[in-house]
Short mmCIF file of C-alpha atoms in Angstrom, two decimals:
data_model
loop_
_atom_site.label_atom_id
_atom_site.label_comp_id
_atom_site.label_asym_id
_atom_site.label_seq_id
_atom_site.Cartn_x
_atom_site.Cartn_y
_atom_site.Cartn_z
CA MET G 245 0.00 0.00 0.00
CA SER G 246 2.86 2.39 0.84
CA ALA G 247 4.30 1.76 -2.64
CA LEU G 248 0.98 2.77 -4.21
CA TRP G 249 0.93 5.93 -2.13
CA SER G 250 4.46 6.74 -3.28
CA VAL G 251 3.57 6.22 -6.93
CA GLY G 252 0.41 8.31 -6.53
CA ALA G 253 2.33 11.10 -4.83
CA GLY G 254 4.95 11.02 -7.56
CA LEU G 255 2.33 11.27 -10.33
CA LEU G 256 0.61 14.12 -8.48
CA LEU G 257 3.87 16.04 -8.24
CA LEU G 258 4.54 15.35 -11.93
CA LEU G 259 1.12 16.68 -12.94
CA LEU G 260 1.60 19.80 -10.78
CA TRP G 261 4.99 20.39 -12.43
CA VAL G 262 3.48 19.97 -15.89
CA ARG G 263 0.71 22.40 -15.00
CA HIS G 264 3.27 24.91 -13.73
CA ARG G 265 5.54 24.68 -16.79
CA GLY G 266 2.72 24.34 -19.32
CA LEU G 267 2.01 21.21 -21.35
CA GLU G 268 3.51 22.55 -24.61
CA ALA G 269 6.74 23.62 -22.90
CA VAL G 270 7.10 20.16 -21.36
CA LEU G 271 6.38 18.44 -24.69
CA VAL G 272 9.00 20.55 -26.50
CA HIS G 273 11.80 20.90 -23.94
CA HIS G 274 11.27 17.84 -21.71
CA ARG G 275 9.62 15.41 -24.07
CA TRP G 276 11.21 12.44 -22.35
CA VAL G 277 8.97 13.07 -19.33
CA PHE G 278 5.81 12.64 -21.40
CA VAL G 279 7.27 9.72 -23.36
CA CYS G 280 8.51 7.79 -20.31
CA PHE G 281 5.49 8.30 -18.05
CA PHE G 282 2.68 8.17 -20.60
CA LEU G 283 3.60 6.96 -24.10
CA MET G 284 5.75 3.98 -23.09
CA PRO G 285 3.08 2.44 -20.81
CA LEU G 286 0.43 3.18 -23.44
CA SER G 287 2.59 1.48 -26.10
CA ILE G 288 2.72 -1.65 -23.95
CA LEU G 289 -1.08 -1.71 -23.76
CA PHE G 290 -1.28 -1.35 -27.54
CA ASP G 291 1.13 -4.27 -28.00
CA ILE G 292 -0.79 -6.48 -25.55
CA TYR G 293 -4.07 -5.80 -27.36
CA TYR G 294 -2.66 -6.55 -30.83
CA HIS G 295 -0.82 -9.68 -29.66
CA LEU G 296 -3.94 -11.04 -27.98
CA ARG G 297 -6.01 -10.25 -31.05
CA ALA G 298 -3.53 -11.96 -33.40
CA TRP G 299 -3.41 -15.00 -31.08
CA ALA G 300 -7.21 -15.25 -30.97
CA VAL G 301 -7.51 -14.95 -34.75
CA TRP G 302 -4.89 -17.67 -35.20
CA ARG G 303 -6.53 -20.01 -32.68
CA LEU G 304 -10.00 -19.56 -34.16
CA HIS G 305 -8.80 -19.64 -37.79
CA SER G 306 -11.21 -16.78 -38.43
CA ALA G 307 -9.04 -14.65 -40.73
CA PRO G 308 -9.70 -16.50 -44.02
CA ARG G 309 -13.46 -16.64 -43.33
CA GLN G 310 -13.75 -12.97 -42.46
CA HIS G 311 -11.43 -11.75 -45.23
CA ALA G 312 -13.94 -12.14 -48.08
CA GLN G 313 -16.61 -10.37 -46.04
CA ARG G 314 -14.28 -7.45 -45.25
CA VAL G 315 -13.26 -7.12 -48.90
CA ARG G 316 -16.92 -7.00 -49.93
CA HIS G 317 -17.44 -4.19 -47.42
CA ILE G 318 -14.61 -2.23 -49.08
CA GLN G 319 -16.17 -2.80 -52.49
CA GLU G 320 -19.53 -1.58 -51.17
CA GLN G 321 -17.91 1.63 -49.88
CA VAL G 322 -16.29 2.28 -53.27
CA ARG G 323 -19.59 1.70 -55.10
CA GLU G 324 -21.34 4.02 -52.65
CA TRP G 325 -18.72 6.67 -53.47
CA LYS G 326 -19.58 6.25 -57.16
CA LYS G 327 -23.30 6.62 -56.43
CA GLU G 328 -22.57 9.87 -54.57
CA GLY G 329 -21.10 11.27 -57.79
CA SER G 330 -17.37 10.64 -57.25
CA ARG G 331 -17.02 14.21 -56.02
CA ARG G 332 -13.96 13.62 -53.85
CA TYR G 333 -10.81 11.54 -54.10
CA MET G 334 -10.73 8.33 -52.06
CA CYS G 335 -8.11 7.25 -49.52
CA THR G 336 -7.86 4.67 -46.76
CA GLY G 337 -9.66 5.56 -43.56
CA ARG G 338 -6.69 4.63 -41.41
CA PRO G 339 -5.75 7.70 -39.30
CA GLY G 340 -2.57 9.42 -40.51
CA TRP G 341 -0.95 9.20 -37.08
CA LEU G 342 -0.99 5.39 -37.24
CA THR G 343 1.47 5.31 -40.16
CA VAL G 344 5.23 5.10 -39.60
CA SER G 345 5.84 7.96 -42.05
CA LEU G 346 6.59 11.26 -40.34
CA ARG G 347 4.53 13.11 -42.94
CA VAL G 348 1.22 14.57 -41.78
CA GLY G 349 -1.54 13.28 -44.07
CA LYS G 350 -3.80 16.33 -44.27
CA TYR G 351 -5.60 14.88 -47.31
CA LYS G 352 -7.44 12.50 -44.96
CA LYS G 353 -9.67 15.41 -43.92
CA THR G 354 -10.84 16.23 -47.45
CA HIS G 355 -10.89 12.81 -49.16
CA LYS G 356 -13.54 10.10 -48.93
CA ASN G 357 -12.24 7.73 -46.24
CA ILE G 358 -12.64 4.04 -47.12
CA MET G 359 -12.43 1.93 -43.97
CA ILE G 360 -10.03 -0.99 -44.41
CA ASN G 361 -9.77 -3.32 -41.43
CA LEU G 362 -7.39 -5.93 -42.83
CA MET G 363 -4.65 -6.95 -40.39
CA ASP G 364 -4.37 -10.73 -40.41
CA VAL G 365 -2.15 -13.48 -41.79
CA LEU G 366 -4.45 -15.43 -44.13
CA GLU G 367 -2.53 -18.50 -45.26
CA VAL G 368 0.89 -20.12 -45.04
CA ASP G 369 1.41 -22.29 -48.12
CA SER G 370 4.46 -24.46 -47.42
CA GLU G 371 4.30 -26.20 -50.79
CA ARG G 372 4.41 -22.98 -52.82
CA LYS G 373 6.62 -21.32 -50.16
CA VAL G 374 4.27 -18.34 -50.08
CA VAL G 375 2.48 -16.54 -47.27
CA ARG G 376 -0.75 -14.64 -48.04
CA VAL G 377 -1.41 -11.66 -45.79
CA GLU G 378 -3.63 -8.63 -45.42
CA PRO G 379 -2.08 -5.17 -45.89
CA LEU G 380 -2.04 -4.08 -42.22
CA VAL G 381 -0.02 -7.08 -41.06
CA THR G 382 3.16 -5.76 -39.43
CA MET G 383 6.70 -7.08 -39.71
CA GLY G 384 6.77 -7.95 -36.01
CA GLN G 385 3.47 -9.83 -36.34
CA LEU G 386 4.60 -11.69 -39.47
CA THR G 387 7.95 -12.88 -38.13
CA ALA G 388 6.29 -13.95 -34.85
CA HIS G 389 3.80 -15.99 -36.89
CA LEU G 390 6.25 -17.57 -39.35
CA ASN G 391 9.39 -18.23 -37.29
CA PRO G 392 7.86 -20.93 -35.03
CA MET G 393 6.78 -22.73 -38.25
CA GLY G 394 10.36 -22.69 -39.53
CA TRP G 395 9.79 -19.96 -42.12
CA THR G 396 10.66 -16.34 -42.64
CA ILE G 397 10.41 -13.89 -45.54
CA PRO G 398 13.50 -12.96 -47.59
CA VAL G 399 13.39 -9.22 -46.78
CA VAL G 400 12.28 -8.22 -43.26
CA PRO G 401 12.39 -4.40 -43.04
CA GLU G 402 13.65 -3.27 -39.66
CA LEU G 403 10.92 -1.77 -37.51
CA ASP G 404 8.23 -3.97 -35.94
CA ASP G 405 5.34 -1.65 -36.85
CA LEU G 406 6.04 -1.41 -40.60
CA THR G 407 3.07 -2.87 -42.48
CA VAL G 408 2.99 -5.03 -45.60
CA GLY G 409 0.78 -2.47 -47.35
CA GLY G 410 3.13 0.39 -46.56
CA LEU G 411 6.14 -1.61 -47.74
CA ILE G 412 4.45 -2.44 -51.05
CA MET G 413 2.78 0.90 -51.79
CA GLY G 414 5.93 2.65 -50.60
CA THR G 415 9.02 0.47 -50.33
CA GLY G 416 11.07 -1.55 -47.87
CA ILE G 417 14.63 -2.76 -47.58
CA GLU G 418 16.81 -4.93 -45.35
CA SER G 419 20.41 -6.12 -45.19
CA SER G 420 19.43 -9.19 -47.27
CA SER G 421 18.34 -6.97 -50.17
CA HIS G 422 21.67 -7.37 -52.00
CA ILE G 423 20.34 -10.85 -52.81
CA TYR G 424 16.55 -10.44 -52.93
CA GLY G 425 16.02 -6.80 -53.88
CA LEU G 426 13.48 -4.48 -52.26
CA PHE G 427 10.43 -5.78 -50.39
CA GLN G 428 8.31 -5.48 -53.55
CA HIS G 429 10.64 -7.89 -55.36
CA THR G 430 9.79 -10.66 -52.87
CA CYS G 431 6.04 -10.38 -53.58
CA VAL G 432 4.45 -12.74 -56.12
CA ALA G 433 0.88 -11.37 -56.27
CA TYR G 434 -1.36 -8.53 -55.11
CA GLU G 435 -5.13 -8.29 -54.74
CA LEU G 436 -6.71 -4.85 -55.14
CA VAL G 437 -10.12 -3.22 -55.12
CA LEU G 438 -10.10 -0.78 -58.05
CA ALA G 439 -11.84 2.54 -58.63
CA ASP G 440 -14.92 0.82 -60.08
CA GLY G 441 -15.29 -1.47 -57.04
CA SER G 442 -14.01 -4.59 -58.80
CA LEU G 443 -11.61 -7.03 -57.14
CA VAL G 444 -8.51 -7.85 -59.21
CA ARG G 445 -5.55 -10.18 -58.69
CA CYS G 446 -2.26 -9.32 -60.38
CA SER G 447 1.06 -11.12 -60.70
CA PRO G 448 3.96 -11.24 -63.19
CA THR G 449 1.77 -13.42 -65.43
CA GLU G 450 -1.72 -12.05 -64.65
CA ASN G 451 -2.51 -8.33 -65.10
CA SER G 452 1.26 -7.85 -65.13
CA ASP G 453 1.17 -4.10 -65.89
CA LEU G 454 -0.76 -3.50 -62.67
CA PHE G 455 1.55 -5.81 -60.72
CA TYR G 456 4.62 -3.76 -61.68
CA ALA G 457 2.88 -0.39 -61.31
CA VAL G 458 1.57 -0.90 -57.75
CA PRO G 459 4.91 -0.54 -55.85
CA TRP G 460 5.72 3.10 -55.00
CA SER G 461 2.20 4.20 -56.10
CA CYS G 462 1.18 5.08 -52.51
CA GLY G 463 -2.36 3.82 -52.90
CA THR G 464 -3.20 5.86 -56.00
CA LEU G 465 -4.12 2.93 -58.28
CA GLY G 466 -6.44 1.02 -55.95
CA PHE G 467 -6.88 -0.39 -52.46
CA LEU G 468 -4.55 -3.26 -51.59
CA VAL G 469 -6.51 -6.02 -49.81
CA ALA G 470 -4.03 -8.92 -49.87
CA ALA G 471 -0.49 -9.81 -50.92
CA GLU G 472 1.41 -13.03 -51.47
CA ILE G 473 5.04 -12.99 -50.33
CA LYS G 474 7.79 -15.54 -50.87
CA MET G 475 9.01 -17.52 -47.87
CA ILE G 476 12.41 -19.04 -47.18
CA PRO G 477 13.43 -21.52 -44.44
CA ALA G 478 14.28 -19.83 -41.16
CA LYS G 479 17.40 -20.68 -39.20
CA LYS G 480 18.10 -20.17 -35.51
CA TYR G 481 20.96 -17.67 -35.68
CA VAL G 482 22.72 -15.08 -37.75
CA LYS G 483 26.50 -15.42 -37.47
CA ILE G 484 27.59 -11.79 -37.75
CA HIS G 485 31.09 -10.46 -38.37
CA TYR G 486 31.99 -6.91 -37.33
CA GLN G 487 34.77 -5.18 -39.30
CA PRO G 488 35.85 -1.61 -38.39
CA VAL G 489 37.12 0.29 -41.43
CA ARG G 490 38.75 3.72 -41.60
CA GLY G 491 39.11 6.03 -44.58
CA LEU G 492 36.19 6.83 -46.87
CA GLN G 493 37.68 5.16 -49.93
CA LYS G 494 38.44 1.96 -48.00
CA ILE G 495 34.95 1.98 -46.47
CA CYS G 496 33.33 2.20 -49.90
CA GLU G 497 35.61 -0.46 -51.37
CA LYS G 498 35.01 -2.90 -48.50
CA PHE G 499 31.25 -2.31 -48.48
CA THR G 500 31.00 -2.79 -52.26
CA GLU G 501 33.14 -5.93 -52.12
CA GLU G 502 31.00 -7.56 -49.39
CA SER G 503 27.74 -6.50 -51.09
CA LYS G 504 28.69 -8.44 -54.22
CA LYS G 505 29.24 -11.69 -52.29
CA LYS G 506 26.13 -13.87 -52.52
CA GLU G 507 27.48 -16.09 -49.74
CA ASN G 508 26.75 -13.21 -47.34
CA SER G 509 23.14 -13.57 -46.20
CA PHE G 510 23.27 -10.02 -44.81
CA VAL G 511 25.40 -6.93 -45.43
CA GLU G 512 25.10 -3.65 -43.53
CA GLY G 513 27.26 -0.63 -42.74
CA LEU G 514 27.10 1.97 -39.98
CA MET G 515 29.15 5.12 -40.52
CA TYR G 516 30.00 7.05 -37.36
CA SER G 517 31.88 9.83 -39.16
CA LEU G 518 33.02 10.64 -42.69
CA ASP G 519 35.95 8.22 -42.42
CA GLU G 520 34.90 5.73 -39.72
CA ALA G 521 32.53 2.81 -40.17
CA VAL G 522 31.76 -0.73 -39.12
CA ILE G 523 30.89 -3.12 -41.96
CA MET G 524 28.79 -6.10 -40.85
CA THR G 525 28.27 -9.33 -42.76
CA GLY G 526 26.10 -12.20 -41.63
CA VAL G 527 25.14 -15.74 -42.58
CA LEU G 528 22.16 -17.79 -41.43
CA THR G 529 23.04 -20.87 -39.37
CA ASP G 530 21.47 -23.39 -36.99
CA GLU G 531 24.69 -23.93 -35.06
CA ALA G 532 26.29 -21.46 -32.67
CA GLU G 533 29.16 -21.18 -30.21
CA GLN G 534 27.12 -20.61 -27.05
CA SER G 535 29.79 -18.38 -25.54
CA LYS G 536 29.35 -15.98 -28.47
CA VAL G 537 25.53 -15.87 -28.55
CA ASN G 538 24.24 -12.31 -28.10
CA ARG G 539 20.48 -11.96 -27.57
CA ILE G 540 20.62 -8.32 -28.59
CA GLY G 541 16.84 -7.98 -28.64
CA ASN G 542 16.48 -8.50 -24.88
CA TYR G 543 15.23 -5.34 -23.20
CA TYR G 544 18.27 -4.89 -20.96
CA LYS G 545 20.81 -5.16 -23.77
CA PRO G 546 22.63 -2.09 -25.18
CA TRP G 547 21.09 -0.48 -28.24
CA PHE G 548 22.46 -2.19 -31.32
CA PHE G 549 24.15 0.83 -32.90
CA LYS G 550 25.92 1.54 -29.59
CA HIS G 551 26.98 -2.09 -29.34
CA VAL G 552 28.42 -1.94 -32.87
CA GLU G 553 30.30 1.28 -32.05
CA LYS G 554 32.31 -0.58 -29.39
CA TYR G 555 34.12 -2.49 -32.13
CA LEU G 556 35.08 0.79 -33.78
CA LYS G 557 36.31 2.34 -30.53
CA ALA G 558 38.30 -0.77 -29.63
CA ASP G 559 39.52 -1.05 -33.24
CA ARG G 560 38.91 -4.79 -33.31
CA THR G 561 36.93 -7.26 -35.35
CA GLY G 562 34.41 -9.58 -33.76
CA VAL G 563 32.06 -12.50 -34.37
CA GLU G 564 28.72 -13.08 -32.67
CA TYR G 565 25.68 -15.31 -33.06
CA ILE G 566 22.43 -13.37 -32.83
CA PRO G 567 19.07 -15.20 -32.70
CA SER G 568 17.43 -14.62 -36.08
CA ARG G 569 14.36 -12.73 -34.88
CA HIS G 570 16.55 -10.54 -32.66
CA TYR G 571 18.67 -9.76 -35.72
CA TYR G 572 15.70 -8.94 -37.96
CA HIS G 573 14.50 -6.34 -35.44
CA ARG G 574 17.90 -5.25 -34.09
CA HIS G 575 17.27 -1.51 -34.64
CA THR G 576 13.68 -1.55 -33.34
CA ARG G 577 14.32 -0.80 -29.65
CA SER G 578 16.21 2.42 -30.41
CA ILE G 579 14.24 3.23 -33.61
CA PHE G 580 17.66 3.05 -35.28
CA TRP G 581 19.18 5.94 -33.25
CA GLU G 582 16.24 8.32 -33.18
CA LEU G 583 15.26 7.44 -29.61
CA GLN G 584 18.45 8.98 -28.20
CA ASP G 585 17.13 12.41 -29.21
CA ILE G 586 13.87 11.78 -27.32
CA ILE G 587 15.26 9.89 -24.30
CA PRO G 588 18.93 10.97 -24.04
CA PHE G 589 19.62 8.51 -21.20
CA GLY G 590 17.76 5.64 -22.88
CA ASN G 591 20.88 3.49 -23.33
CA ASN G 592 21.98 3.94 -19.72
CA PRO G 593 22.18 0.48 -18.06
CA VAL G 594 19.97 1.57 -15.13
CA PHE G 595 17.23 2.81 -17.49
CA ARG G 596 17.48 -0.30 -19.64
CA TYR G 597 17.13 -2.70 -16.72
CA LEU G 598 14.28 -0.79 -15.07
CA PHE G 599 12.30 0.48 -18.09
CA GLY G 600 13.82 -1.11 -21.20
CA TRP G 601 10.96 -3.62 -21.40
CA MET G 602 8.65 -0.71 -22.35
CA VAL G 603 10.92 0.55 -25.17
CA PRO G 604 10.34 1.69 -27.85
CA PRO G 605 7.33 3.97 -27.64
CA LYS G 606 5.03 3.54 -30.63
CA ILE G 607 6.01 5.85 -33.50
CA SER G 608 2.30 6.37 -34.13
CA LEU G 609 1.80 7.66 -30.57
CA LEU G 610 4.85 9.92 -30.89
CA LYS G 611 3.24 11.42 -34.00
CA LEU G 612 -0.18 11.74 -32.39
CA THR G 613 1.16 13.68 -29.41
CA GLN G 614 3.93 15.74 -30.97
CA GLY G 615 1.89 18.92 -31.45
CA GLU G 616 2.44 21.69 -33.96
CA ALA G 617 5.46 23.17 -32.14
CA ILE G 618 7.41 19.89 -32.17
CA ARG G 619 6.34 19.13 -35.73
CA LYS G 620 7.74 22.45 -36.97
CA LEU G 621 10.87 21.98 -34.88
CA TYR G 622 11.46 18.55 -36.41
CA GLU G 623 10.71 19.81 -39.89
CA GLN G 624 13.32 22.55 -39.68
CA HIS G 625 16.01 20.92 -37.53
CA HIS G 626 15.67 17.19 -38.10
CA VAL G 627 16.01 14.87 -41.08
CA VAL G 628 14.69 11.37 -41.71
CA GLN G 629 15.68 10.47 -45.25
CA ASP G 630 16.60 7.39 -47.26
CA MET G 631 18.22 7.96 -50.63
CA LEU G 632 18.76 5.03 -52.99
CA VAL G 633 21.79 5.52 -55.23
CA PRO G 634 23.88 3.27 -57.52
CA MET G 635 26.70 1.56 -55.64
CA LYS G 636 29.20 3.08 -58.08
CA SER G 637 28.19 6.54 -56.73
CA LEU G 638 28.55 5.60 -53.05
CA GLU G 639 31.68 7.61 -52.21
CA LYS G 640 30.42 10.74 -53.94
CA SER G 641 27.02 10.32 -52.28
CA ILE G 642 28.45 10.05 -48.77
CA GLN G 643 30.52 13.20 -49.35
CA THR G 644 27.34 15.00 -50.45
CA PHE G 645 25.47 13.79 -47.35
CA HIS G 646 28.35 15.02 -45.19
CA VAL G 647 28.45 18.51 -46.73
CA ASP G 648 24.68 19.07 -46.94
CA LEU G 649 23.58 17.31 -43.73
CA ASN G 650 26.47 16.08 -41.57
CA VAL G 651 24.26 13.57 -39.72
CA TYR G 652 25.79 10.51 -38.07
CA PRO G 653 25.44 7.57 -37.76
CA ILE G 654 24.58 6.91 -41.41
CA TRP G 655 22.97 3.60 -42.37
CA LEU G 656 24.27 1.78 -45.47
CA CYS G 657 22.20 -1.06 -46.91
CA PRO G 658 22.91 -2.60 -50.33
CA PHE G 659 20.23 -3.92 -52.68
CA ILE G 660 19.97 -5.35 -56.15
CA LEU G 661 17.60 -3.41 -58.39
CA PRO G 662 16.18 -5.57 -61.22
CA ASN G 663 15.24 -4.07 -64.55
CA ASN G 664 11.48 -4.53 -64.08
CA PRO G 665 8.80 -2.17 -65.39
CA GLY G 666 7.44 0.41 -62.97
CA MET G 667 8.45 3.63 -61.28
CA VAL G 668 11.85 2.46 -60.05
CA HIS G 669 14.41 0.60 -62.15
CA PRO G 670 18.06 0.98 -63.23
CA LYS G 671 19.01 3.27 -66.08
CA GLY G 672 20.41 0.42 -68.19
CA ASN G 673 18.87 -2.82 -69.38
CA GLU G 674 20.27 -5.02 -66.62
CA ALA G 675 19.94 -5.35 -62.85
CA GLU G 676 22.25 -3.03 -60.92
CA LEU G 677 23.63 -2.94 -57.39
CA TYR G 678 22.33 0.05 -55.42
CA VAL G 679 22.70 1.24 -51.83
CA ASP G 680 20.27 2.85 -49.42
CA ILE G 681 21.90 5.72 -47.53
CA GLY G 682 19.82 6.47 -44.45
CA ALA G 683 20.25 9.74 -42.53
CA TYR G 684 18.23 10.11 -39.33
CA GLY G 685 18.83 12.87 -36.80
CA GLU G 686 19.77 16.50 -36.30
CA PRO G 687 22.01 17.91 -39.07
CA LYS G 688 25.27 19.44 -37.85
CA SER G 689 25.98 21.23 -41.13
CA LYS G 690 26.16 24.98 -40.43
CA GLN G 691 24.43 25.87 -43.70
CA PHE G 692 21.57 23.41 -43.21
CA GLU G 693 18.16 24.81 -44.07
CA ALA G 694 15.46 22.18 -44.47
CA ARG G 695 13.98 23.10 -47.83
CA ALA G 696 17.13 24.39 -49.56
CA SER G 697 19.36 21.58 -48.27
CA MET G 698 16.91 18.82 -49.18
CA ARG G 699 16.34 20.26 -52.64
CA GLN G 700 20.11 20.20 -53.12
CA MET G 701 20.18 16.56 -51.99
CA GLU G 702 17.30 15.63 -54.29
CA LYS G 703 19.06 17.29 -57.23
CA PHE G 704 22.18 15.25 -56.56
CA VAL G 705 20.23 11.99 -56.27
CA ARG G 706 18.51 12.66 -59.60
CA SER G 707 21.89 13.38 -61.21
CA VAL G 708 23.19 9.88 -60.35
CA HIS G 709 19.89 8.21 -61.31
CA GLY G 710 18.93 7.52 -57.72
CA PHE G 711 15.60 7.57 -55.92
CA GLN G 712 14.17 9.08 -52.74
CA MET G 713 12.02 6.97 -50.45
CA LEU G 714 8.56 8.50 -50.44
CA TYR G 715 7.76 8.18 -46.72
CA ALA G 716 9.98 11.21 -46.08
CA ASP G 717 9.61 14.93 -46.82
CA CYS G 718 9.98 15.56 -50.54
CA TYR G 719 10.49 19.07 -51.93
CA MET G 720 10.71 18.38 -55.66
CA THR G 721 8.57 20.07 -58.28
CA ARG G 722 6.29 17.85 -60.38
CA GLU G 723 8.75 17.94 -63.29
CA GLU G 724 11.67 17.03 -61.03
CA PHE G 725 9.68 14.21 -59.43
CA TRP G 726 8.86 12.57 -62.75
CA ASP G 727 12.46 13.07 -63.85
CA MET G 728 13.51 10.93 -60.86
CA PHE G 729 10.77 8.29 -61.28
CA ASP G 730 9.54 6.57 -64.44
CA GLY G 731 5.85 7.44 -64.66
CA SER G 732 5.11 5.93 -68.08
CA LEU G 733 3.41 2.72 -66.89
CA TYR G 734 1.84 4.45 -63.89
CA HIS G 735 0.16 7.20 -65.95
CA LYS G 736 -0.95 4.71 -68.58
CA LEU G 737 -2.78 2.61 -65.97
CA ARG G 738 -4.32 5.63 -64.24
CA GLU G 739 -5.84 6.55 -67.59
CA GLU G 740 -7.00 3.02 -68.44
CA MET G 741 -8.49 2.27 -64.99
CA ASN G 742 -10.21 5.67 -64.55
CA CYS G 743 -8.10 6.51 -61.49
CA LYS G 744 -7.87 10.24 -62.17
CA ASP G 745 -11.21 11.00 -60.54
CA ALA G 746 -10.78 8.38 -57.83
CA PHE G 747 -7.27 8.91 -56.44
CA PRO G 748 -4.82 11.82 -56.42
CA GLU G 749 -1.60 11.46 -58.37
CA VAL G 750 1.21 10.11 -56.20
CA TYR G 751 3.08 13.42 -56.49
CA ASP G 752 0.10 15.40 -55.15
CA LYS G 753 -0.23 12.97 -52.26
CA ILE G 754 3.32 13.02 -50.96
CA CYS G 755 5.29 16.09 -52.14
CA LYS G 756 5.44 19.25 -50.05
CA ALA G 757 5.42 21.49 -53.13
CA ALA G 758 2.01 20.05 -54.03
CA ARG G 759 0.57 20.09 -50.52
CA HIS G 760 1.38 23.71 -49.65
#
């Protein structure tokens, strides 16, 4: 009872302090208080609810039975929109704050919201090695479902809350992408409800134009209601090798060399300065030296990027065995390294042991509670960008990132880009090795100004025939946007499927120049 009184007294004092300082001042200058005492416990409740729901659906085998009914409901909503005269564009009714993208989806307020409640794993087909899922299935949910069955998917993008729909309509990448490509390249079929309310299945051999046009379209060709994704056998561990490298030229050479080796199941680089990096390579295995097993996903363990930095500081190589699911979600607890800006002491051992089990707070809740002041602060003094550039331009690209942004760590992730139709493909006629350069944090460049600096970055990426991930702030004009992306197939299908009155063009949906 005395403990309860102590907790109650502490909360009362906290509320009085918040009232004295003002809620907005606390949210801006002491955000960790709000995150630790409110958002982290609330995130745990969210996780418990979704885990229990997924467990119940799995036990009752209700997902396949209910899927057809839910799809029919979506079709009915689209047909109702047509009866009303198609006066407004359509979009999903999912609240904008629930998405992982930091962009504020103001269009939700003016568009016709189509409610899509599709968040279940539908079927695991071991013979075809394919899993069929609904679009709101998350990466954490999918790996938790497949791994006990001995399966995984070839590309498991990092954060637990990333959804299948977001990774298809946008894009997704992982350190296995040098073998398998982007997330879209591991999908074998999509099912969509189109602007006329019809349900269509597309694959490389069935409605192939639509199949290749859907990725990167951001929901502007139809509503995704199911996807089929390749599966591969899961193994217990990832044997990971840490290699510190110094000197930009040597970093680029080593990273390129390892990215070309198909025997590496995983390749990843973390740059801690312009000339310091750790290159990591991994292979899947069922055997492990128990003395070298590192369960990095346990709540009390150091954040992964801090753990990796130890090898750089000690200037030594190392080998570890990380349980596969821990590896797939190794950057989740620290949201890569973004959480250190919100909870500066988050990697402190005392905090990890006492409160690490509640980390990370849901990105969706961080968005919901950030307020206009924090949003503007982040927009002007914070970057979250992934630029996809040819591997041959890596050194030049890193130098550009350093001059225009000067944000560290920088994430390097290689991927093979096949010459498929659609918005994103290599300039030549053959597949090409690319790299995702991820910059997340507060720029230290003295001349950084959000709009001007990002437009400079976008110009550079276009010049090397690269691409910008569309979850992030984009400042390009319409002409610049379609210079970066190939819109020929996309525009052809929007015309053929009467999408122009049903959905906004992807540029109008995501680019700041169009939304302001």
